[in-house]
Amino acid sequence: MKYFCFALFLVLFIIKLQRCDGLTTRGQGLKGRVQRDRRNIRPNIILILTDDQDVELGSMQVMNKTRKIMEQGGASFTNAFVSTPMCCPSRSSMLTGKYVHNHNTYTNNENCSSPSWQAQHEPRSFAVYLNNTGYRTAFFGKYLNEYNGSYIPPGWREWVGLIKNSRFYNYTVCRNGYKEKHGSDYAKDYFTDLITNDSINYFRISKRMYPHRPVMMVISHAAPHGPEDSAPQFSEHFPNASQHITPSYNYAPNMDKHWIMQYTGPMRPINMEFTNFLHRKRLQTLLSVDDSVEKVYEMLVETGELDNTYVIYTADHGYHIGQFGLVKGKSMPYDFDIRVPFFVRGPNIEPGSIHPHMILNIDLAPTILDIAGLDTPPDMDGKSILKLLEPEKTENRFRSNRKPKVWRDTILVERGKFLRKKEESSNNNKQQSNNLPKYERVKELCQQAKYQTACEQPGQKWQCIEDTSGKLRIHKCKGSLKVSAKRKRTRSLRSRGYSSKEKECDCGKTDYKPARGERRNQRQLSQTNQRYKPRFVHTRPTRSLSVEFEGQVYDINLEEEAQPAYETRNISKRHYDLEVEEDLEEMLADDNAVGQPSSVKVTHKCYILANDTVHCEREIYQSSRAWRNHKSYIALEIEALQDKIKNLREVRGHLKRRRPDECDCSKSYFNKEKAPRNKERKKSNHRLHPFKEAVQEVDGKVQNFNESRRKKKERKQKKRLKKGDDCSLPGLTCFTHDNDHWQTAPFWNLGSFCACTSANNNTYWCLRTINDTHNILFCEFATGFLEYFDMNNDPYQLTNAVHTVDREVLNELHLQLMELRSCRGHRQCNPRSRGLETGNKDGGSYDPHREEQLWNGWEG
């Protein structure tokens, strides 16, 4: 009986194990089926992008619908920035997830939608990855500034892309490979409404035909970018908008900032009125975007996809209107240009949450891939922000010792034409510098070992010497000059001068050269025997002048009144006719008289007299038409002379660069055979001060690049001359505004004006840091200029405080900036947080005793 019970128990145990094994197999199969079906319930993604929308000037305050849907219904990031405040570079970073120095789109022109961009970086945008995994991708709106509509970028199933830059009317779009022109009818052509309706229709059709396929859409608005044409129903809104008047408004000039800020002075009244008008127009265009966001939200509610859709709202960069005296524009490294709105709503995102973490436009692509369940490619520089959006567990939320989420606290901001070498303009423009005083720079330079020895190291050119007052000074090493002095004493007694067979130099017969005393005696003898003869002066006065007086023409011989003083013959008294002489004296006494003997002829009707007064013919003062014609003639002459001066300067620079080798025949000891050797020795002994060391030779590639730039400038100049554009200035980015600029109400009727907004040397690399202790902006400009702002004390970046920062801190900031400038991939471009306080072992990471060469900041 005992054995029977044991056998029965054993059978039941085996049967139970088999059932459990079957349940495990079915569970694994169910798990696998859930994983396979998960691709059909992946979330939808909608990216809403605006163009040139600011945060600092209060543009979000008028978008109540967007704030209710995105800010109150999702998460908002208060420290969202862009890596460059330019349209095309920033949009390229959003598509690829890379910094500017990695996708090589530097400005709105260079490499913007170029063949190299299309071949190297466009096939690696986030749309390609999502399209390959089953997403139905679609793009509606502005793409890149130089997109010409000749192709459909890879990765997009539905494509409605704006050709060229932002427009609201009279534009052309590429709709799935076919160009479609639009006019000025609001109901059919207004760009904001067009892309909104197209995107909503595409989403509805996609969910109707492919209900299990996720959709990823980009709705890229042109607002509030120029020409700022609003919808007619909003043309009377915000008549007294003044959010743009911040503490930095019309704060100019700024002599402690970089060059363009020093050049820009306070705005004129017409410029200030224009800023008010422009701000109003920009806000009006954003109201249509506000309606667009509401329409997209209502469409998601109607289709039942709201809870399974991530909606992201942001801009490509910020904007300034009157800040620091700049009438309008972007491209500056300050917060009003690099800070953007950023909102996210979707599954598992806590409504109304606020995140202070620093995020960038390069984080968009990794975030979209993470939402789709894809890993971030190693070549992307950004990081996914999804882990910042995860809600905290209830038991950890009220903990006082909970660990914060690890995230970056420093970003890189870069802008400019980085391919251009700085040495090409070293001969024309001095580098701008605002660094430490000279004695401090000398003190730091003398800390290097190569300057501390007394000219004992081989090849040493400079040494540090302490003078009697205790100051350190840098002197040249003169030990090598003794050898050259000995060589000069032992001159060769060979034939001096060149051989007659050589064609390079012909110094003539230089075998005999008189001594110095003999040459002096000959000079004195020639001076005593030679009779003085005046030399012909090319700048002599005019010989004669024809003057019209009371309907008659008089020929006046000016040469007789101004006889040279060196003439030996007697000068007889002039014999004019008495009546003519009296008329002449009366005419010269007249205010309109011209042509006195000491006058300078400027034009055919105007002269400058000896007393520096200008007199013109009587017709100029009596006829308004003659006055206007002569004034136009003078303007044309000035323009022609300016062009000629510009061409002469280019020729002069060309001759300086192409100067041939010369032989000095005045030196009697010159030897042709030793010339190359002496030249090489002189080149090798050429010493430059350590503060002025720079590369002097430019390779062939840079020369070709300079030549192409010069030709491009000439073409632009010719176009401006044809159009009659006199606003553009060399080295500056200027614009002209007139009454015909805006085609929709409200209209500008205060006339035309010209204003400059940026400069060609506005190339910089900046660090923007925000953490518990620091809120700073540190910038290095291509001109060598440095800027440092502490936003805890100066939130509007009014004062450059670089002179108040310790040299060790500046050196640490420079090293960190150099690391980010060369970073590649998200592992290098997102370093761990580092402190800025020197010597702080707990929070700081800078070690003043580590063996690393200090940064010579004054070299730029």
Coordinates of C-alpha atoms in Angstrom, one line a residue, residues 199-539:
S199 CA -0.6 67.1 -43.1
I200 CA -4.0 66.5 -41.5
N201 CA -5.3 64.9 -44.7
Y202 CA -2.3 62.7 -45.0
F203 CA -2.6 61.5 -41.4
R204 CA -6.3 60.6 -41.8
I205 CA -5.7 58.7 -45.0
S206 CA -2.8 56.8 -43.6
K207 CA -4.7 55.7 -40.6
R208 CA -7.7 54.7 -42.8
M209 CA -5.6 52.7 -45.2
Y210 CA -2.9 51.4 -42.9
P211 CA -4.4 51.4 -39.4
H212 CA -1.5 49.5 -37.8
R213 CA 1.3 51.5 -39.4
P214 CA 2.7 54.4 -37.3
V215 CA 3.1 57.8 -38.9
M216 CA 6.0 60.3 -38.5
M217 CA 5.3 63.8 -39.8
V218 CA 7.2 67.0 -39.8
I219 CA 5.2 70.2 -40.1
S220 CA 7.8 73.0 -40.8
H221 CA 6.2 76.4 -40.7
A222 CA 7.6 79.6 -42.3
A223 CA 6.3 81.8 -39.5
P224 CA 7.5 84.1 -38.0
H225 CA 10.3 84.4 -40.6
G226 CA 10.1 87.2 -43.1
P227 CA 8.4 88.6 -45.1
E228 CA 6.0 88.3 -42.1
D229 CA 2.7 88.3 -44.0
S230 CA -0.1 87.4 -41.7
A231 CA -3.5 86.1 -42.4
P232 CA -6.1 88.8 -43.1
Q233 CA -8.1 88.0 -40.0
F234 CA -5.1 88.8 -37.8
S235 CA -3.9 92.0 -39.5
E236 CA -5.2 94.3 -36.8
H237 CA -4.0 92.4 -33.7
F238 CA -1.4 93.6 -31.2
P239 CA -1.2 97.3 -32.1
N240 CA 0.8 98.1 -28.9
A241 CA 3.0 95.0 -28.6
S242 CA 6.1 95.8 -26.7
Q243 CA 7.5 92.5 -25.4
H244 CA 10.6 92.9 -27.5
I245 CA 11.8 96.0 -25.4
T246 CA 14.1 94.2 -23.0
P247 CA 16.9 95.8 -20.9
S248 CA 19.3 95.1 -23.8
Y249 CA 17.0 96.9 -26.3
N250 CA 19.0 99.7 -28.1
Y251 CA 21.8 99.2 -25.6
A252 CA 24.6 100.4 -27.9
P253 CA 27.4 100.8 -28.7
N254 CA 29.0 98.0 -26.8
M255 CA 32.8 98.7 -26.8
D256 CA 33.5 95.6 -24.6
K257 CA 32.0 93.2 -27.1
H258 CA 33.1 91.9 -30.5
W259 CA 33.6 94.1 -33.6
I260 CA 30.0 94.3 -35.0
M261 CA 28.7 95.3 -31.5
Q262 CA 31.3 98.0 -31.3
Y263 CA 30.4 99.2 -34.8
T264 CA 26.7 99.3 -34.1
G265 CA 25.5 102.5 -32.5
P266 CA 22.1 103.5 -31.1
M267 CA 19.1 103.1 -33.5
R268 CA 17.5 106.1 -35.2
P269 CA 13.9 106.9 -34.6
I270 CA 12.8 105.2 -37.9
N271 CA 14.7 102.1 -36.9
M272 CA 13.0 102.0 -33.5
E273 CA 9.6 102.4 -35.1
F274 CA 10.4 99.6 -37.5
T275 CA 11.3 97.2 -34.6
N276 CA 7.8 97.9 -33.1
F277 CA 6.2 97.3 -36.4
L278 CA 8.2 94.1 -37.1
H279 CA 7.4 92.6 -33.7
R280 CA 3.7 93.2 -34.3
K281 CA 3.9 91.5 -37.7
R282 CA 5.8 88.5 -36.4
L283 CA 3.2 87.9 -33.6
Q284 CA 0.4 88.1 -36.2
T285 CA 1.9 85.3 -38.3
L286 CA 2.3 83.1 -35.2
L287 CA -1.5 83.2 -34.6
S288 CA -1.9 81.1 -37.7
V289 CA 0.6 78.6 -36.3
D290 CA -1.4 78.6 -33.0
D291 CA -4.5 77.6 -35.0
S292 CA -2.5 75.0 -36.8
V293 CA -1.5 73.3 -33.5
E294 CA -5.1 73.2 -32.4
K295 CA -6.2 71.6 -35.7
V296 CA -3.6 68.9 -35.4
Y297 CA -4.6 68.2 -31.8
E298 CA -8.3 68.0 -32.7
M299 CA -7.4 65.6 -35.6
L300 CA -5.6 63.3 -33.1
V301 CA -8.6 63.3 -30.8
E302 CA -11.0 62.5 -33.6
T303 CA -8.9 59.6 -34.9
G304 CA -8.3 58.2 -31.4
E305 CA -4.5 58.5 -31.8
L306 CA -3.8 61.2 -29.2
D307 CA -2.7 58.8 -26.4
N308 CA -0.4 57.0 -28.9
T309 CA 1.3 60.0 -30.4
Y310 CA 4.3 62.1 -29.4
V311 CA 4.0 65.8 -30.4
I312 CA 7.1 67.9 -30.3
Y313 CA 7.1 71.7 -30.7
T314 CA 10.3 73.8 -31.2
A315 CA 12.0 76.3 -33.4
D316 CA 15.3 76.3 -35.5
H317 CA 16.7 79.3 -33.5
G318 CA 15.8 82.5 -31.8
Y319 CA 15.7 86.1 -32.9
H320 CA 16.6 89.7 -31.9
I321 CA 14.7 92.9 -32.6
G322 CA 16.6 96.0 -31.5
Q323 CA 18.8 94.2 -28.9
F324 CA 22.2 95.9 -28.6
G325 CA 21.1 98.3 -31.3
L326 CA 20.8 95.6 -34.0
V327 CA 17.6 96.3 -35.8
K328 CA 16.7 92.7 -36.5
G329 CA 18.3 89.3 -37.3
K330 CA 20.0 86.3 -35.6
S331 CA 23.5 84.8 -35.8
M332 CA 24.6 86.2 -32.4
P333 CA 25.8 83.9 -29.5
Y334 CA 23.5 85.5 -26.9
D335 CA 20.5 83.9 -25.4
F336 CA 17.9 85.8 -27.5
D337 CA 19.3 84.0 -30.6
I338 CA 20.2 80.6 -29.3
R339 CA 17.4 79.9 -26.8
V340 CA 14.2 78.3 -28.3
P341 CA 10.8 77.0 -27.1
F342 CA 10.7 73.2 -26.7
F343 CA 7.5 71.3 -25.6
V344 CA 6.8 67.5 -25.7
R345 CA 3.6 65.7 -25.0
G346 CA 2.8 62.0 -25.4
P347 CA 2.5 58.7 -23.6
N348 CA 3.9 58.5 -20.1
I349 CA 4.7 62.2 -20.1
E350 CA 3.5 64.0 -17.0
P351 CA 1.3 67.0 -18.0
G352 CA 2.6 70.4 -16.9
S353 CA 6.0 69.1 -15.9
I354 CA 9.0 71.5 -16.2
H355 CA 12.5 70.3 -16.9
P356 CA 15.6 72.5 -16.3
H357 CA 18.0 70.3 -18.2
M358 CA 20.0 71.7 -21.1
I359 CA 18.8 70.2 -24.4
L360 CA 19.9 70.9 -28.0
N361 CA 18.6 70.7 -31.5
I362 CA 21.0 67.8 -32.1
D363 CA 18.9 65.8 -29.5
L364 CA 15.9 65.8 -31.8
A365 CA 17.0 63.0 -34.1
P366 CA 18.2 60.6 -31.3
T367 CA 14.9 61.3 -29.4
I368 CA 12.8 60.5 -32.5
L369 CA 14.7 57.3 -33.0
D370 CA 14.3 56.3 -29.4
I371 CA 10.6 56.9 -29.5
A372 CA 10.5 54.5 -32.5
G373 CA 12.4 51.9 -30.6
L374 CA 15.8 52.4 -32.4
D375 CA 19.2 52.9 -31.0
T376 CA 21.1 56.1 -31.5
P377 CA 23.7 55.6 -34.3
P378 CA 27.3 56.2 -33.1
D379 CA 27.9 59.1 -35.5
M380 CA 25.1 61.2 -34.0
D381 CA 26.3 63.8 -31.5
G382 CA 23.0 64.3 -29.6
K383 CA 21.3 62.2 -26.9
S384 CA 17.7 61.0 -26.5
I385 CA 15.7 63.1 -23.9
L386 CA 13.2 60.3 -23.2
K387 CA 14.9 59.3 -20.0
L388 CA 14.4 62.9 -18.8
L389 CA 10.7 62.6 -19.4
E390 CA 10.2 59.4 -17.5
P391 CA 8.0 60.1 -14.4
E392 CA 9.6 59.3 -11.1
K393 CA 8.3 56.5 -8.9
T394 CA 6.0 57.5 -6.1
E395 CA 8.2 56.2 -3.4
N396 CA 11.3 58.1 -4.7
R397 CA 9.5 61.4 -5.5
F398 CA 9.6 62.8 -1.9
R399 CA 13.0 61.5 -1.0
S400 CA 15.4 64.2 0.0
N401 CA 18.5 62.2 -0.9
R402 CA 17.4 60.9 -4.3
K403 CA 20.0 61.1 -7.0
P404 CA 19.4 63.5 -9.9
K405 CA 19.4 62.3 -13.4
V406 CA 22.8 62.5 -15.0
W407 CA 22.8 64.9 -17.9
R408 CA 25.1 67.4 -19.6
D409 CA 25.5 70.9 -18.2
T410 CA 27.5 72.4 -21.1
I411 CA 26.8 72.8 -24.8
L412 CA 28.8 74.0 -27.8
V413 CA 27.5 76.9 -29.9
E414 CA 29.4 77.5 -33.1
R415 CA 28.8 79.8 -36.0
G416 CA 30.7 81.0 -39.1
K417 CA 32.6 80.0 -42.2
F418 CA 35.1 77.7 -40.6
L419 CA 36.8 76.5 -43.8
R420 CA 38.4 79.9 -44.3
K421 CA 41.8 80.2 -42.8
K422 CA 42.5 83.2 -40.6
E423 CA 45.9 83.8 -42.0
E424 CA 44.5 85.0 -45.3
S425 CA 43.5 88.3 -43.8
S426 CA 46.4 88.8 -41.4
N427 CA 48.0 91.3 -43.8
N428 CA 44.9 93.5 -44.0
N429 CA 43.2 93.3 -40.7
K430 CA 44.8 93.3 -37.3
Q431 CA 43.5 90.7 -34.9
Q432 CA 41.0 92.0 -32.4
S433 CA 42.1 91.3 -28.8
N434 CA 40.7 92.1 -25.4
N435 CA 42.9 89.8 -23.4
L436 CA 45.1 90.3 -20.4
P437 CA 47.6 93.2 -20.1
K438 CA 51.0 92.7 -21.7
Y439 CA 53.0 92.3 -18.5
E440 CA 50.7 89.5 -17.4
R441 CA 51.0 87.8 -20.7
V442 CA 54.8 88.1 -20.5
K443 CA 54.8 86.7 -17.0
E444 CA 52.8 83.6 -18.1
L445 CA 54.9 83.2 -21.2
C446 CA 58.1 83.2 -19.2
Q447 CA 56.9 80.3 -17.2
Q448 CA 57.6 78.1 -20.1
A449 CA 60.9 76.3 -20.0
K450 CA 62.1 77.3 -23.4
Y451 CA 62.2 81.0 -22.4
Q452 CA 63.9 80.5 -19.0
T453 CA 67.4 79.5 -20.2
A454 CA 69.9 82.2 -21.3
C455 CA 70.0 81.3 -25.0
E456 CA 71.6 78.0 -24.4
Q457 CA 69.1 75.7 -26.1
P458 CA 69.8 74.9 -29.8
G459 CA 67.5 77.0 -32.0
Q460 CA 66.4 79.2 -29.1
K461 CA 65.3 82.6 -30.4
W462 CA 63.9 84.3 -27.3
Q463 CA 64.7 84.5 -23.6
C464 CA 63.1 86.1 -20.5
I465 CA 65.2 88.6 -18.6
E466 CA 64.3 90.4 -15.4
D467 CA 65.2 94.1 -15.5
T468 CA 66.3 96.3 -12.6
S469 CA 62.7 97.1 -11.7
G470 CA 61.8 93.4 -11.3
K471 CA 59.7 93.2 -14.5
L472 CA 60.1 90.3 -16.9
R473 CA 60.9 91.2 -20.5
I474 CA 61.4 89.1 -23.6
H475 CA 64.6 89.7 -25.6
K476 CA 66.0 88.2 -28.7
C477 CA 68.9 85.7 -28.4
K478 CA 71.9 87.6 -30.0
G479 CA 74.4 84.8 -29.7
S480 CA 73.9 83.6 -33.2
L481 CA 74.6 87.1 -34.6
K482 CA 78.3 87.0 -33.6
V483 CA 78.9 84.3 -36.2
S484 CA 77.2 86.3 -38.9
A485 CA 79.3 89.3 -37.9
K486 CA 82.5 87.4 -38.4
R487 CA 81.3 86.2 -41.7
K488 CA 80.7 89.8 -42.8
R489 CA 84.3 90.8 -41.9
T490 CA 85.8 88.1 -44.1
R491 CA 84.2 89.1 -47.4
S492 CA 85.1 87.3 -50.5
L493 CA 87.5 89.1 -52.8
R494 CA 86.0 87.7 -55.9
S495 CA 84.5 89.8 -58.7
R496 CA 81.7 92.0 -57.4
G497 CA 78.5 92.1 -59.3
Y498 CA 77.0 89.6 -61.7
S499 CA 78.6 88.1 -64.7
S500 CA 77.6 89.3 -68.1
K501 CA 76.3 85.9 -69.0
E502 CA 73.6 86.1 -66.4
K503 CA 70.3 87.6 -67.4
E504 CA 68.6 87.9 -63.9
C505 CA 70.4 91.0 -62.8
D506 CA 72.5 93.6 -64.7
C507 CA 74.4 95.7 -62.2
G508 CA 76.8 97.1 -64.8
K509 CA 80.4 97.6 -64.1
T510 CA 80.8 97.7 -60.4
D511 CA 84.5 96.8 -60.2
Y512 CA 85.4 100.3 -59.0
K513 CA 83.5 102.2 -56.3
P514 CA 84.8 105.5 -55.0
A515 CA 85.4 105.9 -51.3
R516 CA 82.9 107.9 -49.1
G517 CA 85.1 111.0 -48.8
E518 CA 85.7 111.1 -52.6
R519 CA 82.0 110.9 -53.3
R520 CA 81.4 113.7 -50.8
N521 CA 84.0 115.9 -52.5
Q522 CA 82.4 115.2 -55.9
R523 CA 79.0 116.1 -54.6
Q524 CA 80.2 119.5 -53.2
L525 CA 81.9 120.3 -56.4
S526 CA 78.9 119.6 -58.5
Q527 CA 76.7 121.7 -56.2
T528 CA 79.0 124.8 -56.5
N529 CA 79.4 124.6 -60.3
Q530 CA 75.9 123.6 -61.2
R531 CA 73.5 126.3 -62.0
Y532 CA 70.1 126.0 -60.4
K533 CA 67.4 124.8 -62.8
P534 CA 63.9 124.3 -61.5
R535 CA 62.4 120.9 -62.1
F536 CA 59.0 120.5 -63.7
V537 CA 56.3 119.9 -61.1
H538 CA 53.3 117.9 -62.2
T539 CA 51.0 119.6 -59.7

